[in-house]
Every structure is written in C-alpha cells, then in structure tokens.
C-alpha cells in the first residue's frame, strides 16, 4: 500500500470551469506499478470552510489515476489528496492550494509557456529504501482552458463569416426572384384582360393559365422562402458575433450558445420551407379553379411570354436552391462542431437539486454537510482526530492568521477639526473621541487617521472597519485609494462634502458618501440609507456617481443610525482598471440593539487599486445637522485596516458576504454633477 510524504503542490485553474488531470505511478526503474486495491480520496476546502469532494477514478492502465476537480468560483482554495494505508488510516499523498483565476486572465495564460509533467516521490511502508514516482500535470490548468477558449472564439468567428456570405448570396437571389415574379404577375394580368376574346380556346387557355399561375406562385414562394432565410441568418450571424465576445469570458457557455443557435437556425429554415410548400399547394389549386371558370379566349402571345418567364424563374430557383444549400451546409457544420463540445460537457457529472453528484462507477458525492454538523479541519499527522481541543486549536489558528493580516489605523485625536460651536473630547487619546453638536447648529467634523504602513509605492489596502455612531440624522463621507480629494464644510445633506481634487483630475480612487435621514418608515418598519459612490473608469469617460438605496429593517426602539456600531468596507481583490464597471468591494453597517441580523450590506462598489502610499484611508468627514430640541452626539474610534493575503486575495470579504444580509433595493448611475449648496 502507498505511504505518504505530505508533499505540497500548488496550481491554478479558471473560475467556474471543471478540469482533470492523470497521474501515473512507476517504480524507480520506470516500470508501471499496479494500483489495484489502493483507495484514494480528496477534498477541497474554501476560505469560508465549504468542503467540495475531488473525484478520483482509476484510468485505463493499472498504474493510472484520474483526478477530477469541480468548477470553483474565483478565490483561493486549499485541497488535499489522501490514500488509505493497510491499517485503514488516511495518509496525505499531496496537498496545497488552488488559485481560481477570473476570466480576465484568460488571454494572459493562453500565451504562457507549455504545461510540463511534474514528478514527486511516494514511499512504500515497510520498504524504507523503496520509492515510487508519480508523474502528473501539475502546472496551470487554466492555461489549457484559455487556449481552448480562444480557439473556440476563432471557430465561432469563421462560422459567422461563412453564414454572412451565405446570407448575402441568398439576399441577392431573392431580389432577382422578386423581379421575375413581378413580370410573371404582369403577364397573368394581361391574360385575364383578354379573356372575353378567347371563347373558342377555353381548354388551351385553362392549361396555359394553370402553368402561368403555377410559375408565378413558385416565384413568389421562392421569394418568400429566401426572404425568410435572409432574415434568419443575420440573427444567426449576430449570435455568432456575440459568442466571440462571450467566449473571452466563458468558453464553455459560448460553445453551448453556439450549438443552440445553429440547431435553432436549421430547424427554423426547415419549418419555413414546410410551411411554404403547404401554402404553395393550396394556392396553386385555387388558381387553377379560378382560371378554368373565367378564361374564355385564346392567349397564345401570353403563353409565349409565360414560357419565357418560366425559364427565368427556373434559373432563379436554381440559384436560390444553391444558396440555401450552402447556408444549410454552413449551419450543419457549425452544429456538428458544437455537438462535440456538448458531448464532452454532457460527460461531466451534474449536481442534482439536493446537492448530490453521481460519478462513473456508481460513486455518489453527497452535497450535505458531514455528520459532525460542520467542516472538519485537517489535522497534522499523528494528531488524535477524536480530540475536540485539537480541532479548536486549529480553528483558533485560522482566526489568528486573520488578525495577523490586519493593522490599526489610529485616530489622531489631537488633529480633529470641527466647524461651528461643536465640542470635541478625546475620551481615549489616539483611540476614541466624542463630538457634541449643540441644538440648532451644524458642524462638519474631520477625523484623521495615522498608523504603521509598511510599503513604498503600494499600500496593500484591502478594506477597513471604523467604529462610528451618531444619535441623529447625519452623513459620513470617506475617500479611499489613490488621488487627491477636496473637503468642504457646512453644506446641505444632499451636497458632496468630499469631491475629487485637482479640479476633478482623473485618478483611480473613490469617494463613498453615506446619508442617514433618521426618519423611520412605519409602514415598512425600517430606515432608508443612501450611498453615493463617486468614481472614474477612465480619463475620457470622466467622473460618475452610482447611487444605491438600501432599506434596513429596525423597530421604533432601534433607530438608524443610533444603533450603528461600525462602518465596514472590504474588497475581494484589487481593482483591475477595466473599461467597464465591475464590483470588487462591498459596504456594510454593523448594528447593535436587539436585532437578530447585525450585518447589513448597503452597497456594492467598484473598489480601488493598491498603488498608493499611506493607509488607503486617511480621514473621514461627518456632517451633523443639530436637533432643534437637544444636542447631537457622535463617537468615532480607531480603525482596523486589512491587508491582502498571498495572491492578493482578501478572505475577510468572502466571510462578510456570507454573513451579511443584502439590504440593497435600487441602483442607478449618472454623470457626476457637483452639488455644493452652503447652509
């Protein structure tokens, strides 16, 4: 039986895409070693402790094992592969981390170096000097998917071009057929005008009229058929072009869409042809009956013109049939190429509604949580797995890692500024301060933060948590990320207290403006919170404002923002300077009181890049309109600044997303228009 070495191997893959790779076992002389009787198992553990099983199957040869990994969302996942020893215990064969990359990295990975086999040694128990070699594809699996995605894009583009040419040919043929049909209809009109002068040749006239009517109807049917085909193919071409774009983001989805559209186009053309044939038969019978009743005279000149028109119509029909055949061949080719991809996708095990997945050979992977009601933390070799204290120590270690990747941004209580008659008190110097705004007055208070920041050009800023509370209506404005910002005082609640600096010069930072009106909606039972995010995607597009409206449920005894404990902002990774708006971060409220839900998501925002010096957050601005009946108080404490963990991933973001209730109700975006209304 195979023993363990506990070797660590890391690799990466593409988000939402399953993948697999084989491993071959040989002895040191290169001979295959049979794995009959060897039992493998494996699992993946996410940052929020979700557990996903790894499918492990024997390959075609006796020394081959196939490791299949399910589709995973973007993030960093730990995994391990175990082998069962003779005594029934599980030994770690190899383990490490899977970095699941977003689709924006596809083009980069496609141009990377080719994948190579990796080799690691495996020991045999009882044979200290004996080793096996396990060869496997251990480099970036996402590289292969990126290559196939780009190839699929090129194939889709070629199919779209072929369809476009076929549609153009069919359209030209339709125009020619339409002209011939109009001529034939004109000839038929002349025949009916002279019917009273042809009484002696009724039988010949009936035969000729029948032929003319049939030919005219054939031309019309051909014209209708080609027009329908010409109308259908631009839609197919448009779908093909759309798949070229979609393939850059998710190749598998693009292939499925391509197949569906191609099959739909073929079916649509077939259905149209059947309908046209049935209609032509009915119209032809009616035309013959009408001609036999009304034709009374000889129409020899008409018959000659009708025969000439028939020849032209036959030629047009030939060209139409050729164009239709070419178009159908192109569609069939596209459908066949997509079918192969669909068959490969169909072979992937699917998860049913209960979260279970049945694999080849009858193995079923259950989606339910394990019997212990939670996720087991993998233990070091030799640790007693039945000791709850050991598990708790490992869990505490994970919590300690989160704390290690955090720093305090201390409140500079000696530099707090406030307008009007507001009084500031440093309750704990450098840690905690209180401001009192007298009744009937207004104040704009600026709270600066300072602290250790170990960087040169990059801050590694991933998020913050600031203790903050006010006892009445008010507004908090926070500038994060790169770029100068201009602070303004004593404006209306609807005005902007912070705007981009340097005459609105472009930068990659953001401004978050959170407004609390402190007016409870008694009908709905809660409070409206409005967040305005000022950002710029590029210098050409300029500054924009995304306004998010949220509704936080609360009783009349738990007013918002009086029960707010913290303002929290976190982002999953760094903003990548995309040309489109992508939400990398979220804004939360941590509330107190007697609520059963304490964490509320009030906005999804773009996020910032970590290219700047400083803490990532230097100050917050709070505007307090005083109450008419009494003083208003606010308290602010030192912030906690979170750093990215290896891979520029922020696990705290994913934990908050899992715990928070999403209270967002509406979002709208518009060009930034400065609002600067003094009180």
XYZ file of C-alpha atoms in Angstrom:
679
model
C 0.000 0.000 0.000
C 1.237 3.527 -0.742
C 2.595 5.539 2.147
C 2.533 9.341 2.371
C 5.145 12.062 2.055
C 2.845 15.035 2.563
C 4.273 16.837 -0.490
C 2.931 20.354 -1.155
C 1.932 21.234 -4.724
C 0.134 24.449 -5.787
C -1.578 25.115 -9.110
C -4.294 27.304 -10.611
C -7.407 26.960 -12.760
C -10.084 29.106 -14.401
C -13.232 30.136 -12.488
C -16.473 28.128 -12.970
C -14.698 25.522 -15.150
C -14.189 21.862 -14.107
C -10.891 20.213 -15.019
C -8.996 16.939 -14.545
C -5.512 15.501 -14.981
C -3.981 11.987 -14.885
C -1.230 10.690 -12.605
C 0.969 7.680 -13.454
C 2.750 5.569 -10.833
C 6.065 3.845 -11.715
C 8.931 2.357 -9.781
C 12.378 3.924 -9.881
C 13.268 1.767 -12.902
C 10.369 3.239 -14.854
C 8.134 0.137 -14.731
C 4.375 0.556 -14.140
C 3.134 -0.245 -10.597
C -0.401 -1.649 -10.286
C -2.769 0.351 -8.063
C -5.313 -2.462 -7.602
C -6.645 -2.330 -4.044
C -5.347 1.187 -3.414
C -8.071 3.591 -2.191
C -7.707 7.328 -2.876
C -9.828 10.239 -1.633
C -9.574 14.023 -1.793
C -11.378 17.224 -0.877
C -11.244 20.992 -1.361
C -11.843 23.490 1.472
C -12.789 27.107 0.670
C -11.905 30.214 2.670
C -15.326 30.076 4.396
C -14.827 26.366 5.185
C -17.025 24.899 2.453
C -15.930 21.360 1.568
C -16.062 20.031 -2.010
C -15.119 16.453 -2.908
C -12.489 15.667 -5.583
C -13.470 12.864 -7.997
C -10.709 10.216 -8.180
C -11.012 7.295 -10.631
C -8.735 4.581 -11.963
C -7.510 5.173 -15.532
C -7.256 2.811 -18.489
C -3.911 1.390 -17.373
C -3.403 -0.274 -13.998
C -0.974 2.420 -12.810
C -3.081 5.449 -13.832
C -5.336 7.595 -11.611
C -7.578 10.433 -12.905
C -8.070 13.414 -10.540
C -11.180 15.485 -11.474
C -11.836 18.869 -9.869
C -15.289 20.559 -9.950
C -15.997 24.102 -11.158
C -14.942 26.604 -8.470
C -15.620 30.351 -8.037
C -12.768 32.839 -8.088
C -10.672 32.690 -4.956
C -8.018 30.632 -3.152
C -8.925 27.051 -2.116
C -6.917 24.568 -0.095
C -7.021 20.884 -1.034
C -5.540 17.518 -0.078
C -5.393 14.043 -1.631
C -5.323 11.072 0.742
C -4.505 7.376 0.351
C -5.708 4.615 2.699
C -3.000 2.556 4.403
C -3.289 -1.145 5.269
C -4.444 -0.302 8.793
C -7.339 1.778 7.422
C -5.861 5.161 8.336
C -5.768 8.039 5.848
C -2.330 9.325 4.825
C -1.730 12.617 2.953
C -0.346 11.932 -0.524
C -0.043 15.569 -1.563
C -1.770 18.866 -0.724
C -1.612 22.603 -1.358
C -3.675 25.487 -2.719
C -5.731 26.005 -5.887
C -5.744 29.596 -7.144
C -9.007 30.036 -9.087
C -8.477 32.880 -11.559
C -11.067 35.197 -13.141
C -11.735 35.100 -16.876
C -9.852 38.389 -17.330
C -6.640 36.351 -17.052
C -7.553 34.052 -19.984
C -5.610 35.912 -22.687
C -2.518 36.165 -20.460
C -2.494 32.439 -19.685
C -3.042 31.457 -23.327
C 0.339 32.954 -24.248
C 2.223 31.365 -21.372
C 4.768 28.518 -21.510
C 3.537 24.973 -22.316
C 2.480 22.664 -19.474
C 5.017 20.105 -18.294
C 4.768 16.917 -16.278
C 5.753 17.094 -12.642
C 7.209 14.189 -10.669
C 7.043 13.569 -6.922
C 8.290 10.579 -4.906
C 5.959 8.301 -2.945
C 7.245 5.988 -0.181
C 6.144 2.400 0.487
C 5.539 1.400 4.146
C 7.927 -1.229 5.370
C 10.293 -0.500 2.479
C 12.371 2.452 3.688
C 14.609 2.412 0.628
C 11.862 1.893 -1.932
C 10.209 4.823 -3.710
C 7.640 5.173 -6.476
C 7.475 8.034 -8.944
C 4.131 9.759 -9.543
C 4.043 11.810 -12.758
C 1.206 14.336 -13.220
C 0.266 17.557 -14.976
C 0.892 19.992 -12.116
C 1.199 23.360 -13.845
C -1.534 25.892 -14.519
C -4.659 24.088 -15.690
C -6.265 27.411 -16.578
C -3.676 27.785 -19.370
C -5.212 24.916 -21.306
C -8.731 26.256 -20.855
C -7.614 29.680 -22.031
C -6.162 28.158 -25.201
C -9.353 26.214 -25.944
C -11.466 29.317 -25.244
C -9.530 31.378 -27.776
C -9.704 28.552 -30.343
C -13.469 28.377 -29.845
C -13.662 32.136 -30.427
C -11.783 31.788 -33.729
C -14.042 28.913 -34.867
C -17.168 30.892 -33.979
C -15.843 33.874 -35.930
C -15.178 31.688 -39.012
C -18.687 30.210 -38.847
C -20.179 33.693 -38.557
C -18.256 34.886 -41.642
C -19.423 31.841 -43.665
C -23.031 32.436 -42.587
C -22.770 36.112 -43.526
C -21.606 35.239 -47.062
C -24.422 32.698 -47.459
C -26.982 35.254 -46.276
C -25.698 37.832 -48.782
C -25.924 35.325 -51.674
C -29.471 34.376 -50.631
C -30.492 38.051 -50.424
C -29.226 38.763 -53.978
C -31.083 35.722 -55.308
C -34.246 36.869 -53.532
C -34.083 40.243 -55.286
C -33.785 38.549 -58.718
C -36.664 36.191 -57.934
C -38.835 39.114 -56.830
C -38.278 40.876 -60.177
C -39.186 37.759 -62.150
C -42.289 37.265 -60.022
C -43.497 40.807 -60.742
C -43.059 40.223 -64.500
C -44.994 36.967 -64.362
C -47.815 38.597 -62.391
C -48.000 41.342 -65.038
C -48.328 38.753 -67.788
C -51.106 36.980 -65.913
C -52.963 40.307 -65.585
C -52.864 40.787 -69.374
C -54.308 37.308 -69.871
C -57.305 37.968 -67.669
C -57.980 41.282 -69.517
C -58.355 39.473 -72.849
C -60.391 36.524 -71.577
C -63.653 37.570 -73.355
C -61.921 37.438 -76.776
C -60.721 33.840 -76.286
C -64.027 31.916 -76.066
C -63.059 29.251 -78.673
C -59.838 28.247 -76.893
C -61.052 27.778 -73.345
C -59.328 24.438 -72.862
C -55.949 25.689 -74.115
C -56.317 28.881 -72.116
C -57.080 26.919 -68.966
C -53.938 24.823 -69.392
C -51.756 27.861 -70.111
C -53.253 29.864 -67.258
C -52.623 26.964 -64.908
C -48.948 26.883 -65.923
C -48.606 30.656 -65.591
C -50.262 30.675 -62.180
C -48.054 27.804 -61.008
C -44.884 29.552 -62.234
C -45.865 32.878 -60.670
C -46.692 31.184 -57.399
C -43.367 29.298 -57.465
C -41.515 32.564 -57.880
C -43.448 34.140 -55.025
C -42.849 31.131 -52.805
C -39.143 31.205 -53.634
C -39.027 34.913 -52.898
C -40.775 34.415 -49.514
C -38.514 31.470 -48.671
C -35.295 33.355 -49.397
C -36.505 36.487 -47.591
C -37.245 34.350 -44.526
C -33.820 32.722 -44.784
C -32.151 36.114 -45.264
C -33.957 37.434 -42.196
C -32.981 34.396 -40.151
C -29.282 34.282 -40.998
C -28.400 37.849 -39.835
C -29.777 36.787 -36.462
C -27.524 33.716 -36.567
C -24.579 35.890 -37.613
C -25.343 38.312 -34.783
C -25.458 35.421 -32.338
C -22.137 34.159 -33.708
C -20.528 37.572 -33.178
C -21.914 37.718 -29.666
C -20.388 34.309 -28.962
C -16.989 35.648 -29.992
C -17.248 38.190 -27.170
C -18.770 35.735 -24.692
C -16.070 33.145 -25.428
C -13.444 35.506 -23.995
C -15.283 35.441 -20.656
C -16.523 31.833 -20.519
C -15.667 29.487 -23.425
C -17.915 26.608 -22.378
C -21.036 28.802 -22.250
C -20.192 30.254 -25.671
C -19.956 26.763 -27.194
C -23.343 25.802 -25.758
C -24.955 29.000 -27.065
C -23.359 28.450 -30.469
C -24.781 24.955 -30.716
C -28.259 26.034 -29.636
C -28.370 28.920 -32.136
C -27.104 26.751 -35.002
C -29.646 23.998 -34.358
C -32.379 26.621 -33.980
C -31.430 28.188 -37.334
C -31.553 24.835 -39.141
C -34.881 23.953 -37.549
C -36.281 27.385 -38.330
C -35.299 27.092 -42.026
C -36.807 23.602 -42.237
C -40.062 24.738 -40.660
C -40.312 27.732 -43.017
C -39.787 25.502 -46.075
C -42.520 23.094 -44.976
C -44.965 25.941 -44.413
C -44.166 27.457 -47.830
C -44.716 24.103 -49.624
C -48.110 23.615 -47.989
C -49.149 27.187 -48.812
C -47.993 26.828 -52.434
C -50.072 23.668 -52.943
C -53.247 25.322 -51.664
C -52.751 28.497 -53.713
C -51.999 26.540 -56.898
C -55.257 24.553 -56.680
C -57.258 27.736 -56.150
C -55.567 29.444 -59.118
C -56.365 26.543 -61.494
C -60.031 26.503 -60.484
C -60.393 30.248 -60.977
C -58.648 30.190 -64.393
C -60.889 27.368 -65.708
C -64.029 29.324 -64.778
C -63.004 32.738 -66.164
C -60.657 32.167 -69.157
C -62.721 32.483 -72.395
C -60.334 33.331 -75.251
C -57.096 32.436 -76.890
C -53.949 33.810 -75.260
C -51.177 32.495 -77.490
C -48.914 35.601 -77.025
C -49.402 35.331 -73.278
C -48.409 31.661 -73.298
C -45.166 32.515 -75.089
C -44.328 35.264 -72.596
C -45.255 32.988 -69.698
C -42.920 30.277 -71.018
C -40.110 32.818 -71.295
C -40.802 33.942 -67.744
C -40.813 30.316 -66.616
C -37.276 29.818 -67.905
C -36.074 32.888 -65.981
C -37.894 31.684 -62.881
C -36.342 28.222 -63.168
C -32.881 29.789 -63.339
C -33.644 31.951 -60.287
C -34.908 28.902 -58.380
C -31.675 27.090 -59.207
C -29.592 29.915 -57.763
C -31.876 30.114 -54.732
C -31.560 26.372 -54.094
C -27.752 26.607 -54.359
C -27.643 29.489 -51.855
C -29.985 27.687 -49.479
C -27.876 24.502 -49.703
C -24.702 26.441 -48.924
C -26.383 28.128 -45.969
C -27.743 24.845 -44.611
C -24.322 23.208 -45.020
C -22.702 26.028 -43.032
C -25.294 25.744 -40.264
C -24.942 21.959 -40.132
C -21.160 22.253 -39.898
C -21.487 24.704 -37.023
C -23.975 22.433 -35.257
C -21.732 19.377 -35.687
C -18.683 21.167 -34.290
C -20.684 22.369 -31.305
C -22.173 18.900 -30.727
C -18.727 17.507 -29.973
C -18.263 20.109 -27.255
C -21.765 19.395 -25.916
C -20.984 15.671 -25.693
C -17.867 16.473 -23.671
C -19.917 18.690 -21.360
C -22.589 16.003 -21.005
C -19.934 13.597 -19.728
C -19.251 15.867 -16.755
C -21.152 14.681 -13.648
C -24.025 17.000 -12.754
C -25.187 18.107 -9.307
C -28.888 17.483 -8.635
C -31.291 19.773 -6.726
C -30.267 18.191 -3.413
C -26.579 18.943 -3.952
C -25.617 15.318 -4.757
C -23.473 14.182 -7.696
C -23.218 10.640 -9.095
C -19.895 9.730 -10.695
C -18.972 6.910 -13.069
C -18.824 3.522 -11.358
C -21.743 4.295 -9.018
C -19.850 6.614 -6.656
C -22.134 9.285 -5.200
C -20.801 12.559 -3.747
C -23.280 13.985 -1.245
C -23.682 17.759 -1.005
C -24.805 17.590 2.633
C -22.629 18.783 5.499
C -20.776 15.981 7.263
C -22.161 14.045 10.175
C -20.487 16.306 12.702
C -22.664 19.188 11.559
C -19.729 21.197 10.231
C -16.450 21.026 8.381
C -13.556 19.049 9.844
C -10.236 20.907 9.970
C -7.435 18.705 8.516
C -5.008 17.791 11.284
C -1.268 17.258 11.206
C -0.059 13.672 11.034
C -0.135 11.969 14.387
C -2.698 14.292 15.999
C -5.636 12.412 17.575
C -8.621 13.163 15.331
C -11.135 12.473 18.095
C -9.805 15.232 20.356
C -12.073 18.282 20.105
C -9.478 20.514 21.730
C -7.060 19.957 18.853
C -9.715 20.962 16.327
C -10.418 24.109 18.317
C -6.723 24.989 18.350
C -6.571 24.703 14.565
C -9.661 26.897 14.206
C -8.131 29.429 16.563
C -5.006 29.408 14.418
C -7.041 30.381 11.369
C -8.589 33.257 13.306
C -5.114 34.308 14.381
C -3.997 34.483 10.746
C -6.815 36.942 10.003
C -5.706 39.113 12.899
C -2.083 38.996 11.723
C -3.109 40.389 8.334
C -4.665 43.433 9.999
C -3.232 46.738 11.244
C -4.637 49.536 13.385
C -5.238 52.912 11.796
C -5.118 55.029 14.933
C -7.441 58.000 15.362
C -5.341 61.177 15.583
C -7.411 62.740 18.341
C -5.129 65.791 18.527
C -5.890 66.847 14.930
C -9.692 66.547 14.801
C -11.312 69.684 13.332
C -14.964 70.790 13.689
C -16.846 73.828 12.412
C -19.360 75.897 14.373
C -19.707 75.500 18.132
C -19.139 71.731 18.229
C -17.057 70.487 21.176
C -14.538 67.643 20.691
C -13.365 65.403 23.535
C -10.573 62.820 23.300
C -12.068 60.116 25.536
C -9.014 57.886 24.926
C -6.148 59.800 23.273
C -5.207 58.190 19.963
C -8.079 55.736 20.212
C -11.529 57.174 20.835
C -13.197 60.600 20.585
C -16.618 62.189 21.042
C -18.114 65.307 19.438
C -21.132 67.260 20.764
C -23.101 69.491 18.404
C -25.387 71.947 20.284
C -29.079 72.133 19.462
C -29.974 74.195 16.422
C -26.421 74.243 14.990
C -24.473 72.388 12.341
C -20.926 71.066 12.209
C -18.586 69.389 9.728
C -16.045 67.228 11.576
C -12.878 65.778 10.006
C -11.295 62.757 11.727
C -7.715 61.979 10.538
C -6.125 58.540 10.903
C -2.484 57.515 11.181
C -0.530 54.321 11.772
C 2.211 51.977 10.521
C 2.131 51.324 6.799
C 4.954 49.102 5.582
C 5.203 49.850 1.881
C 6.839 52.138 -0.657
C 4.515 52.627 -3.640
C 1.881 50.006 -2.830
C -0.344 50.091 0.249
C -1.771 46.517 0.079
C -5.028 48.065 1.313
C -7.948 45.569 1.166
C -10.531 47.135 3.498
C -11.291 48.855 6.781
C -13.609 48.772 9.794
C -14.316 52.057 11.644
C -16.248 52.353 14.938
C -18.754 55.161 14.221
C -22.072 56.270 15.705
C -24.294 59.351 15.719
C -27.504 59.879 17.690
C -29.451 61.664 14.933
C -29.548 62.355 11.231
C -26.188 62.849 9.522
C -23.753 61.860 6.843
C -20.322 60.197 6.689
C -18.031 60.649 3.675
C -14.888 58.575 3.114
C -12.199 58.949 0.464
C -10.268 55.759 -0.329
C -7.482 54.869 -2.715
C -5.255 56.951 -4.914
C -5.615 60.646 -5.852
C -6.111 63.933 -4.028
C -9.519 64.837 -2.607
C -11.071 68.187 -1.659
C -13.024 68.503 1.616
C -15.770 71.125 2.029
C -17.671 72.234 5.150
C -21.169 73.233 6.241
C -23.147 72.158 3.184
C -26.624 70.677 2.907
C -27.087 66.935 3.399
C -27.592 66.491 -0.349
C -24.282 68.223 -1.187
C -20.931 66.467 -1.554
C -18.572 67.013 1.401
C -15.631 65.413 -0.482
C -15.008 65.639 -4.230
C -12.040 64.588 -6.412
C -9.214 67.123 -6.099
C -7.014 68.987 -8.594
C -10.015 70.364 -10.493
C -11.550 66.900 -10.854
C -8.370 65.431 -12.331
C -8.714 61.726 -13.142
C -7.435 59.162 -10.629
C -8.284 55.607 -9.618
C -9.500 56.417 -6.096
C -13.102 56.540 -4.892
C -15.359 58.569 -2.614
C -18.124 56.895 -0.571
C -20.933 59.165 0.709
C -23.425 57.568 3.173
C -26.531 59.560 4.210
C -28.886 58.747 7.122
C -32.104 60.791 7.363
C -33.154 59.184 10.683
C -36.804 59.083 9.556
C -38.455 55.725 10.197
C -40.843 54.251 7.631
C -43.542 52.968 9.976
C -45.360 51.088 7.197
C -42.325 49.082 6.128
C -40.694 49.060 9.559
C -37.224 50.427 8.974
C -34.915 53.139 7.633
C -33.668 54.178 4.181
C -29.880 54.523 3.756
C -28.443 56.162 0.626
C -24.892 55.556 -0.636
C -23.335 57.702 -3.387
C -20.123 56.343 -4.943
C -18.005 58.798 -6.964
C -15.615 57.001 -9.325
C -13.988 57.244 -12.778
C -13.237 54.303 -15.101
C -11.073 56.346 -17.473
C -9.979 59.909 -18.099
C -12.076 60.042 -21.286
C -15.318 58.955 -19.582
C -14.811 61.242 -16.581
C -16.366 61.024 -13.136
C -19.604 59.119 -12.483
C -21.927 58.714 -9.495
C -23.564 55.402 -8.606
C -26.438 55.895 -6.141
C -27.509 52.850 -4.105
C -30.683 52.893 -1.991
C -30.955 50.342 0.826
C -33.618 49.645 3.435
C -32.519 48.478 6.906
C -35.357 46.903 8.945
C -35.488 48.184 12.546
C -38.068 48.770 15.281
C -39.014 52.201 16.625
C -36.793 51.395 19.618
C -33.738 50.751 17.381
C -33.291 53.916 15.287
C -30.740 54.117 12.471
C -28.018 55.395 12.751
C -28.146 55.432 16.572
C -27.548 51.660 16.745
C -24.742 51.646 14.146
C -21.532 50.287 15.686
C -19.206 50.232 12.675
C -18.865 51.344 9.058
C -17.130 48.486 7.180
C -15.646 48.375 3.686
C -13.891 45.358 2.105
C -12.983 44.250 -1.422
C -12.157 40.749 -2.661
C -9.078 41.767 -4.673
C -7.570 44.823 -6.334
C -9.495 46.845 -8.914
C -8.029 45.921 -12.319
C -8.590 49.186 -14.290
C -11.296 47.658 -16.525
C -13.137 49.768 -19.088
C -16.448 48.557 -17.643
C -17.869 48.825 -14.119
C -17.180 45.677 -12.074
C -17.975 45.475 -8.368
C -14.889 44.423 -6.395
C -15.997 45.676 -2.960
C -18.950 45.997 -0.597
C -20.015 48.490 2.077
C -21.606 47.245 5.303
C -23.201 48.502 8.529
C -22.629 46.634 11.793
C -25.574 47.371 14.077
C -26.426 46.675 17.699
C -29.684 46.863 19.580
C -31.958 43.846 19.787
C -31.813 42.956 16.115
C -31.389 39.342 15.037
C -29.383 40.485 11.978
C -26.408 42.696 12.814
C -24.506 42.868 9.496
C -26.169 44.743 6.631
C -24.816 45.137 3.081
C -25.793 48.622 1.898
C -23.811 48.972 -1.365
C -21.707 47.092 -3.919
C -18.929 49.381 -5.200
C -16.115 49.292 -7.736
C -13.131 49.247 -5.348
C -9.611 50.664 -5.648
C -6.136 49.604 -6.695
C -3.409 49.354 -4.057
C -0.986 51.647 -5.917
C -0.591 54.476 -3.445
C 1.321 55.335 -0.315
C -0.430 55.774 3.009
C -3.105 53.742 4.723
C -5.568 53.617 1.822
C -7.896 55.642 4.061
C -6.583 58.898 5.565
C -9.664 60.558 7.076
C -13.452 60.538 7.335
C -15.796 63.518 7.249
C -19.058 63.613 9.194
C -21.767 66.261 8.737
C -24.117 66.716 11.679
C -27.222 68.912 11.480
C -28.165 69.712 15.078
C -31.562 68.870 16.506
C -33.927 71.669 17.447
C -34.721 70.073 20.804
C -31.335 68.886 22.045
C -27.652 68.245 21.486
C -26.419 65.610 18.998
C -23.506 63.339 19.922
C -21.211 61.220 17.825
C -18.394 58.796 18.668
C -15.511 57.612 16.461
C -12.775 55.064 17.241
C -9.541 53.796 15.715
C -9.990 51.818 12.501
C -8.782 48.330 11.598
C -7.025 48.248 8.212
C -6.976 44.832 6.478
C -4.146 43.688 4.176
C -4.338 41.255 1.274
C -3.260 37.684 1.938
C -0.986 35.809 -0.536
C -2.296 36.034 -4.071
C -3.859 39.462 -3.402
C -6.951 37.712 -2.023
C -8.962 39.064 0.919
C -10.748 36.188 2.746
C -12.450 38.701 5.070
C -14.543 39.937 2.123
C -15.920 36.462 1.418
C -16.702 35.903 5.106
C -18.616 39.203 5.314
C -20.539 38.395 2.131
C -21.600 35.058 3.636
C -22.746 36.607 6.924
C -24.362 39.870 5.768
C -27.975 40.390 4.769
C -28.253 42.176 1.461
C -30.450 45.237 2.091
C -29.877 46.837 -1.349
C -33.125 47.814 -3.116
C -32.130 50.046 -6.064
C -29.038 51.199 -8.003
C -28.659 53.907 -10.640
C -25.656 55.554 -12.307
C -25.272 59.039 -13.832
C -22.566 61.527 -14.763
C -21.080 63.336 -11.783
C -22.624 66.787 -11.269
C -21.214 68.657 -8.286
C -23.727 69.655 -5.589
C -22.307 72.452 -3.430
C -25.079 74.196 -1.509
C -23.984 76.084 1.651
C -26.227 76.131 4.682
